[in-house]
Amino acid sequence: MEMSNENEPEVDIKASEIEYVSYGFEHHLPLIMNLVDEELSEPYSIFTYRYFVYLWPQLSFMAFHKGKCIGTVVCKMGEHRGTFRGYIAMLVVLKPYRGKGIATELVTRSIKVMMESGCEEVTLEAEVTNKGALALYGRLGFIRAKGLFRYYLNGVDAFRLKLLFPRAEPQPFHSMAADGDDSHEYNEHTLWRKSPLLPTQHVN
């Protein structure tokens, strides 16, 4: 999804003035729709939005400045070819508010929930011409996993980006056998280590 190159005056704000909330109310839906429709190149139906925010509301976050919705991230997660993964579908920050870490915070919050939910990786697509998004996700630790020819309706190619969560080796736990009990058990829970997270699509 390509970001406009139009120059607009930046807004002078402090990080403390930005409020981040997770999707939780029906009145949030039109706010998300308006942002995405205004900034992103791909058209979406209301059913697409509902698919994401109704099934995975915990993965959708919004940023507000003095009551105005200025950014959003919409994601999902689920099984894909034997891997439980997260997917970043939409990321938007209004142009005057870009470059202030808002997109980073939105995406980081979503990825944190994905990690805590057991995702093994996160993927997304970004237009090859979207230098800002590619640089941003590169700083987050995403790699370019695949090129997608004419992926978008506007005919622009895309990169599929992927972030893998490092996984620690399972650590065995041996019970004491001093009392003659030779049984033992292993901790089979995978422990996820946080990878570098910083923030598809439309951010500087």
PDB file of C-alpha atoms in Angstrom:
ATOM      1  CA  MET A   1       0.000   0.000   0.000  1.00  0.00           C
ATOM      2  CA  GLU A   2       1.536   3.251  -1.128  1.00  0.00           C
ATOM      3  CA  MET A   3       1.844   6.371   0.901  1.00  0.00           C
ATOM      4  CA  SER A   4       1.183   9.780  -0.597  1.00  0.00           C
ATOM      5  CA  ASN A   5       4.177  12.033  -1.087  1.00  0.00           C
ATOM      6  CA  GLU A   6       2.206  15.216  -0.535  1.00  0.00           C
ATOM      7  CA  ASN A   7       3.862  17.560   1.928  1.00  0.00           C
ATOM      8  CA  GLU A   8       1.689  18.608   4.840  1.00  0.00           C
ATOM      9  CA  PRO A   9       2.717  20.610   7.889  1.00  0.00           C
ATOM     10  CA  GLU A  10       3.664  18.493  10.875  1.00  0.00           C
ATOM     11  CA  VAL A  11       1.820  18.820  14.140  1.00  0.00           C
ATOM     12  CA  ASP A  12       3.873  19.783  17.167  1.00  0.00           C
ATOM     13  CA  ILE A  13       2.867  17.319  19.856  1.00  0.00           C
ATOM     14  CA  LYS A  14       4.352  15.582  22.852  1.00  0.00           C
ATOM     15  CA  ALA A  15       4.371  11.817  23.236  1.00  0.00           C
ATOM     16  CA  SER A  16       2.426  12.199  26.471  1.00  0.00           C
ATOM     17  CA  GLU A  17      -0.436  13.809  24.545  1.00  0.00           C
ATOM     18  CA  ILE A  18      -1.107  10.650  22.520  1.00  0.00           C
ATOM     19  CA  GLU A  19      -3.631   8.183  23.917  1.00  0.00           C
ATOM     20  CA  TYR A  20      -3.538   4.579  22.716  1.00  0.00           C
ATOM     21  CA  VAL A  21      -6.603   2.376  23.035  1.00  0.00           C
ATOM     22  CA  SER A  22      -7.518  -1.085  21.832  1.00  0.00           C
ATOM     23  CA  TYR A  23     -10.615  -1.615  19.718  1.00  0.00           C
ATOM     24  CA  GLY A  24     -13.578  -2.121  21.948  1.00  0.00           C
ATOM     25  CA  PHE A  25     -16.569  -0.117  20.825  1.00  0.00           C
ATOM     26  CA  GLU A  26     -18.786  -0.076  17.754  1.00  0.00           C
ATOM     27  CA  HIS A  27     -18.177   3.649  17.294  1.00  0.00           C
ATOM     28  CA  HIS A  28     -14.484   2.873  16.705  1.00  0.00           C
ATOM     29  CA  LEU A  29     -15.260   1.107  13.432  1.00  0.00           C
ATOM     30  CA  PRO A  30     -16.145   4.198  11.342  1.00  0.00           C
ATOM     31  CA  LEU A  31     -13.078   5.974  12.715  1.00  0.00           C
ATOM     32  CA  ILE A  32     -10.844   3.156  11.486  1.00  0.00           C
ATOM     33  CA  MET A  33     -12.636   2.999   8.149  1.00  0.00           C
ATOM     34  CA  ASN A  34     -12.276   6.730   7.547  1.00  0.00           C
ATOM     35  CA  LEU A  35      -8.562   6.670   8.305  1.00  0.00           C
ATOM     36  CA  VAL A  36      -7.813   3.702   6.068  1.00  0.00           C
ATOM     37  CA  ASP A  37     -10.006   4.901   3.197  1.00  0.00           C
ATOM     38  CA  GLU A  38      -8.311   8.300   3.299  1.00  0.00           C
ATOM     39  CA  GLU A  39      -4.711   7.133   3.442  1.00  0.00           C
ATOM     40  CA  LEU A  40      -4.329   3.677   1.884  1.00  0.00           C
ATOM     41  CA  SER A  41      -4.359   2.762  -1.792  1.00  0.00           C
ATOM     42  CA  GLU A  42      -6.447  -0.408  -1.500  1.00  0.00           C
ATOM     43  CA  PRO A  43     -10.252  -0.170  -1.199  1.00  0.00           C
ATOM     44  CA  TYR A  44     -11.917  -2.271   1.490  1.00  0.00           C
ATOM     45  CA  SER A  45     -15.538  -3.125   2.157  1.00  0.00           C
ATOM     46  CA  ILE A  46     -17.123  -2.811   5.570  1.00  0.00           C
ATOM     47  CA  PHE A  47     -17.170  -6.602   5.737  1.00  0.00           C
ATOM     48  CA  THR A  48     -13.370  -6.671   5.561  1.00  0.00           C
ATOM     49  CA  TYR A  49     -13.074  -4.290   8.481  1.00  0.00           C
ATOM     50  CA  ARG A  50     -15.599  -6.233  10.520  1.00  0.00           C
ATOM     51  CA  TYR A  51     -13.774  -9.475   9.798  1.00  0.00           C
ATOM     52  CA  PHE A  52     -10.657  -8.145  11.464  1.00  0.00           C
ATOM     53  CA  VAL A  53     -11.956  -6.054  14.339  1.00  0.00           C
ATOM     54  CA  TYR A  54     -14.751  -8.401  15.379  1.00  0.00           C
ATOM     55  CA  LEU A  55     -12.632 -11.572  15.369  1.00  0.00           C
ATOM     56  CA  TRP A  56      -9.408 -10.050  16.701  1.00  0.00           C
ATOM     57  CA  PRO A  57     -10.324  -6.849  18.562  1.00  0.00           C
ATOM     58  CA  GLN A  58      -7.345  -7.325  20.875  1.00  0.00           C
ATOM     59  CA  LEU A  59      -4.990  -6.855  17.914  1.00  0.00           C
ATOM     60  CA  SER A  60      -6.453  -3.561  16.700  1.00  0.00           C
ATOM     61  CA  PHE A  61      -5.223  -0.345  18.300  1.00  0.00           C
ATOM     62  CA  MET A  62      -5.958   3.322  17.752  1.00  0.00           C
ATOM     63  CA  ALA A  63      -4.068   6.505  18.560  1.00  0.00           C
ATOM     64  CA  PHE A  64      -5.877   9.683  19.619  1.00  0.00           C
ATOM     65  CA  HIS A  65      -4.651  13.254  19.983  1.00  0.00           C
ATOM     66  CA  LYS A  66      -7.006  15.539  21.867  1.00  0.00           C
ATOM     67  CA  GLY A  67      -9.952  13.326  20.955  1.00  0.00           C
ATOM     68  CA  LYS A  68      -9.038  13.009  17.270  1.00  0.00           C
ATOM     69  CA  CYS A  69      -8.223   9.582  15.865  1.00  0.00           C
ATOM     70  CA  ILE A  70      -4.851  10.003  14.127  1.00  0.00           C
ATOM     71  CA  GLY A  71      -3.649   6.428  13.654  1.00  0.00           C
ATOM     72  CA  THR A  72      -4.661   2.790  13.693  1.00  0.00           C
ATOM     73  CA  VAL A  73      -3.322  -0.705  13.195  1.00  0.00           C
ATOM     74  CA  VAL A  74      -5.532  -3.666  12.242  1.00  0.00           C
ATOM     75  CA  CYS A  75      -4.267  -7.234  12.492  1.00  0.00           C
ATOM     76  CA  LYS A  76      -5.222 -10.877  12.799  1.00  0.00           C
ATOM     77  CA  MET A  77      -3.622 -14.157  13.816  1.00  0.00           C
ATOM     78  CA  GLY A  78      -4.191 -17.832  13.158  1.00  0.00           C
ATOM     79  CA  GLU A  79      -2.808 -21.059  11.743  1.00  0.00           C
ATOM     80  CA  HIS A  80      -1.139 -20.894   8.341  1.00  0.00           C
ATOM     81  CA  ARG A  81       0.554 -23.955   6.867  1.00  0.00           C
ATOM     82  CA  GLY A  82       1.320 -25.409  10.257  1.00  0.00           C
ATOM     83  CA  THR A  83       2.533 -22.132  11.749  1.00  0.00           C
ATOM     84  CA  PHE A  84       0.637 -19.939  14.169  1.00  0.00           C
ATOM     85  CA  ARG A  85       1.311 -16.453  12.896  1.00  0.00           C
ATOM     86  CA  GLY A  86       0.186 -12.881  13.143  1.00  0.00           C
ATOM     87  CA  TYR A  87      -0.629 -10.693  10.174  1.00  0.00           C
ATOM     88  CA  ILE A  88      -0.584  -6.895   9.969  1.00  0.00           C
ATOM     89  CA  ALA A  89      -3.326  -5.944   7.535  1.00  0.00           C
ATOM     90  CA  MET A  90      -3.479  -2.152   7.840  1.00  0.00           C
ATOM     91  CA  LEU A  91      -1.379   0.533   9.465  1.00  0.00           C
ATOM     92  CA  VAL A  92      -2.210   4.208   9.090  1.00  0.00           C
ATOM     93  CA  VAL A  93      -0.976   7.399  10.693  1.00  0.00           C
ATOM     94  CA  LEU A  94      -2.232  10.739   9.395  1.00  0.00           C
ATOM     95  CA  LYS A  95       0.508  12.575   7.500  1.00  0.00           C
ATOM     96  CA  PRO A  96       0.960  15.540   9.890  1.00  0.00           C
ATOM     97  CA  TYR A  97       1.537  13.094  12.759  1.00  0.00           C
ATOM     98  CA  ARG A  98       4.117  10.844  11.110  1.00  0.00           C
ATOM     99  CA  GLY A  99       7.704  10.570  12.234  1.00  0.00           C
ATOM    100  CA  LYS A 100       6.769  10.835  15.913  1.00  0.00           C
ATOM    101  CA  GLY A 101       6.875   7.161  16.884  1.00  0.00           C
ATOM    102  CA  ILE A 102       3.113   6.682  16.741  1.00  0.00           C
ATOM    103  CA  ALA A 103       3.221   3.905  14.151  1.00  0.00           C
ATOM    104  CA  THR A 104       5.988   2.223  16.114  1.00  0.00           C
ATOM    105  CA  GLU A 105       3.880   2.218  19.258  1.00  0.00           C
ATOM    106  CA  LEU A 106       0.763   0.945  17.475  1.00  0.00           C
ATOM    107  CA  VAL A 107       2.564  -1.960  15.824  1.00  0.00           C
ATOM    108  CA  THR A 108       4.575  -2.820  18.925  1.00  0.00           C
ATOM    109  CA  ARG A 109       1.391  -3.148  20.960  1.00  0.00           C
ATOM    110  CA  SER A 110      -0.128  -5.519  18.398  1.00  0.00           C
ATOM    111  CA  ILE A 111       3.032  -7.599  18.092  1.00  0.00           C
ATOM    112  CA  LYS A 112       3.273  -7.885  21.870  1.00  0.00           C
ATOM    113  CA  VAL A 113      -0.219  -9.402  21.984  1.00  0.00           C
ATOM    114  CA  MET A 114       0.726 -11.763  19.158  1.00  0.00           C
ATOM    115  CA  MET A 115       3.809 -12.916  21.051  1.00  0.00           C
ATOM    116  CA  GLU A 116       1.849 -13.437  24.246  1.00  0.00           C
ATOM    117  CA  SER A 117      -0.741 -15.428  22.267  1.00  0.00           C
ATOM    118  CA  GLY A 118       1.900 -17.855  20.994  1.00  0.00           C
ATOM    119  CA  CYS A 119       2.507 -16.589  17.473  1.00  0.00           C
ATOM    120  CA  GLU A 120       5.730 -17.808  15.911  1.00  0.00           C
ATOM    121  CA  GLU A 121       6.022 -15.061  13.325  1.00  0.00           C
ATOM    122  CA  VAL A 122       4.379 -11.933  11.932  1.00  0.00           C
ATOM    123  CA  THR A 123       3.905 -11.141   8.247  1.00  0.00           C
ATOM    124  CA  LEU A 124       2.605  -8.293   6.101  1.00  0.00           C
ATOM    125  CA  GLU A 125       2.829  -6.896   2.576  1.00  0.00           C
ATOM    126  CA  ALA A 126       4.196  -3.499   1.618  1.00  0.00           C
ATOM    127  CA  GLU A 127       4.558  -1.834  -1.772  1.00  0.00           C
ATOM    128  CA  VAL A 128       8.093  -1.909  -3.158  1.00  0.00           C
ATOM    129  CA  THR A 129       7.836   1.850  -3.682  1.00  0.00           C
ATOM    130  CA  ASN A 130       6.864   2.539  -0.083  1.00  0.00           C
ATOM    131  CA  LYS A 131      10.327   3.430   1.157  1.00  0.00           C
ATOM    132  CA  GLY A 132       9.112   4.769   4.473  1.00  0.00           C
ATOM    133  CA  ALA A 133       7.285   1.589   5.437  1.00  0.00           C
ATOM    134  CA  LEU A 134      10.110  -0.659   4.258  1.00  0.00           C
ATOM    135  CA  ALA A 135      12.638   1.265   6.308  1.00  0.00           C
ATOM    136  CA  LEU A 136      10.357   1.272   9.308  1.00  0.00           C
ATOM    137  CA  TYR A 137       9.750  -2.464   9.269  1.00  0.00           C
ATOM    138  CA  GLY A 138      13.415  -3.066   8.613  1.00  0.00           C
ATOM    139  CA  ARG A 139      14.211  -1.304  11.881  1.00  0.00           C
ATOM    140  CA  LEU A 140      11.690  -3.546  13.568  1.00  0.00           C
ATOM    141  CA  GLY A 141      13.580  -6.622  12.451  1.00  0.00           C
ATOM    142  CA  PHE A 142      11.359  -7.657   9.539  1.00  0.00           C
ATOM    143  CA  ILE A 143      13.053  -9.278   6.546  1.00  0.00           C
ATOM    144  CA  ARG A 144      11.966  -9.279   2.902  1.00  0.00           C
ATOM    145  CA  ALA A 145      10.821 -12.868   2.527  1.00  0.00           C
ATOM    146  CA  LYS A 146       9.288 -12.739  -0.951  1.00  0.00           C
ATOM    147  CA  GLY A 147       8.574 -10.478  -3.915  1.00  0.00           C
ATOM    148  CA  LEU A 148       4.988 -10.300  -5.166  1.00  0.00           C
ATOM    149  CA  PHE A 149       4.525  -9.179  -8.784  1.00  0.00           C
ATOM    150  CA  ARG A 150       1.656  -6.709  -9.355  1.00  0.00           C
ATOM    151  CA  TYR A 151       0.223  -7.611  -5.963  1.00  0.00           C
ATOM    152  CA  TYR A 152      -1.984  -4.560  -5.539  1.00  0.00           C
ATOM    153  CA  LEU A 153      -4.940  -3.411  -7.588  1.00  0.00           C
ATOM    154  CA  ASN A 154      -2.941  -0.388  -8.707  1.00  0.00           C
ATOM    155  CA  GLY A 155      -0.448  -2.747 -10.353  1.00  0.00           C
ATOM    156  CA  VAL A 156       2.407  -2.058  -7.953  1.00  0.00           C
ATOM    157  CA  ASP A 157       4.638  -4.905  -6.824  1.00  0.00           C
ATOM    158  CA  ALA A 158       4.983  -5.771  -3.152  1.00  0.00           C
ATOM    159  CA  PHE A 159       7.357  -7.353  -0.704  1.00  0.00           C
ATOM    160  CA  ARG A 160       6.159  -9.867   1.834  1.00  0.00           C
ATOM    161  CA  LEU A 161       7.867  -8.980   5.073  1.00  0.00           C
ATOM    162  CA  LYS A 162       8.336 -11.383   7.931  1.00  0.00           C
ATOM    163  CA  LEU A 163       9.364 -11.119  11.570  1.00  0.00           C
ATOM    164  CA  LEU A 164      10.385 -14.336  13.303  1.00  0.00           C
ATOM    165  CA  PHE A 165      10.188 -14.589  17.063  1.00  0.00           C
ATOM    166  CA  PRO A 166      13.391 -16.116  18.476  1.00  0.00           C
ATOM    167  CA  ARG A 167      12.603 -19.211  20.455  1.00  0.00           C
ATOM    168  CA  ALA A 168      14.557 -20.442  23.433  1.00  0.00           C
ATOM    169  CA  GLU A 169      15.309 -24.125  23.720  1.00  0.00           C
ATOM    170  CA  PRO A 170      12.945 -25.933  26.112  1.00  0.00           C
ATOM    171  CA  GLN A 171      14.698 -26.344  29.460  1.00  0.00           C
ATOM    172  CA  PRO A 172      14.257 -29.763  31.118  1.00  0.00           C
ATOM    173  CA  PHE A 173      13.230 -29.800  34.745  1.00  0.00           C
ATOM    174  CA  HIS A 174      14.421 -32.847  36.695  1.00  0.00           C
ATOM    175  CA  SER A 175      12.677 -33.743  39.928  1.00  0.00           C
ATOM    176  CA  MET A 176      14.717 -34.721  42.967  1.00  0.00           C
ATOM    177  CA  ALA A 177      15.153 -38.491  43.291  1.00  0.00           C
ATOM    178  CA  ALA A 178      16.518 -38.622  46.828  1.00  0.00           C
ATOM    179  CA  ASP A 179      13.385 -40.369  48.056  1.00  0.00           C
ATOM    180  CA  GLY A 180      13.742 -43.143  45.502  1.00  0.00           C
ATOM    181  CA  ASP A 181      11.303 -41.608  43.054  1.00  0.00           C
ATOM    182  CA  ASP A 182      13.040 -41.806  39.669  1.00  0.00           C
ATOM    183  CA  SER A 183      10.316 -39.978  37.816  1.00  0.00           C
ATOM    184  CA  HIS A 184      11.088 -36.751  36.050  1.00  0.00           C
ATOM    185  CA  GLU A 185       9.254 -34.171  33.988  1.00  0.00           C
ATOM    186  CA  TYR A 186      10.192 -31.734  31.277  1.00  0.00           C
ATOM    187  CA  ASN A 187       8.997 -28.207  30.863  1.00  0.00           C
ATOM    188  CA  GLU A 188       7.760 -28.309  27.279  1.00  0.00           C
ATOM    189  CA  HIS A 189       6.499 -24.742  27.228  1.00  0.00           C
ATOM    190  CA  THR A 190       8.295 -22.666  24.657  1.00  0.00           C
ATOM    191  CA  LEU A 191       9.705 -19.453  26.077  1.00  0.00           C
ATOM    192  CA  TRP A 192       9.611 -16.543  23.682  1.00  0.00           C
ATOM    193  CA  ARG A 193      12.262 -13.869  23.875  1.00  0.00           C
ATOM    194  CA  LYS A 194      11.355 -10.389  22.770  1.00  0.00           C
ATOM    195  CA  SER A 195      12.890  -9.497  19.437  1.00  0.00           C
ATOM    196  CA  PRO A 196      13.620  -5.852  18.563  1.00  0.00           C
ATOM    197  CA  LEU A 197      10.265  -4.260  17.855  1.00  0.00           C
ATOM    198  CA  LEU A 198       9.890  -0.908  16.273  1.00  0.00           C
ATOM    199  CA  PRO A 199       6.773  -0.571  13.247  1.00  0.00           C
ATOM    200  CA  THR A 200       2.169  -1.514   6.715  1.00  0.00           C
ATOM    201  CA  GLN A 201       1.948   0.462   4.777  1.00  0.00           C
ATOM    202  CA  HIS A 202       1.517   4.145   5.481  1.00  0.00           C
ATOM    203  CA  VAL A 203       3.995   5.668   7.854  1.00  0.00           C
ATOM    204  CA  ASN A 204       7.165   7.700   7.653  1.00  0.00           C
TER     205      ASN A 204
END
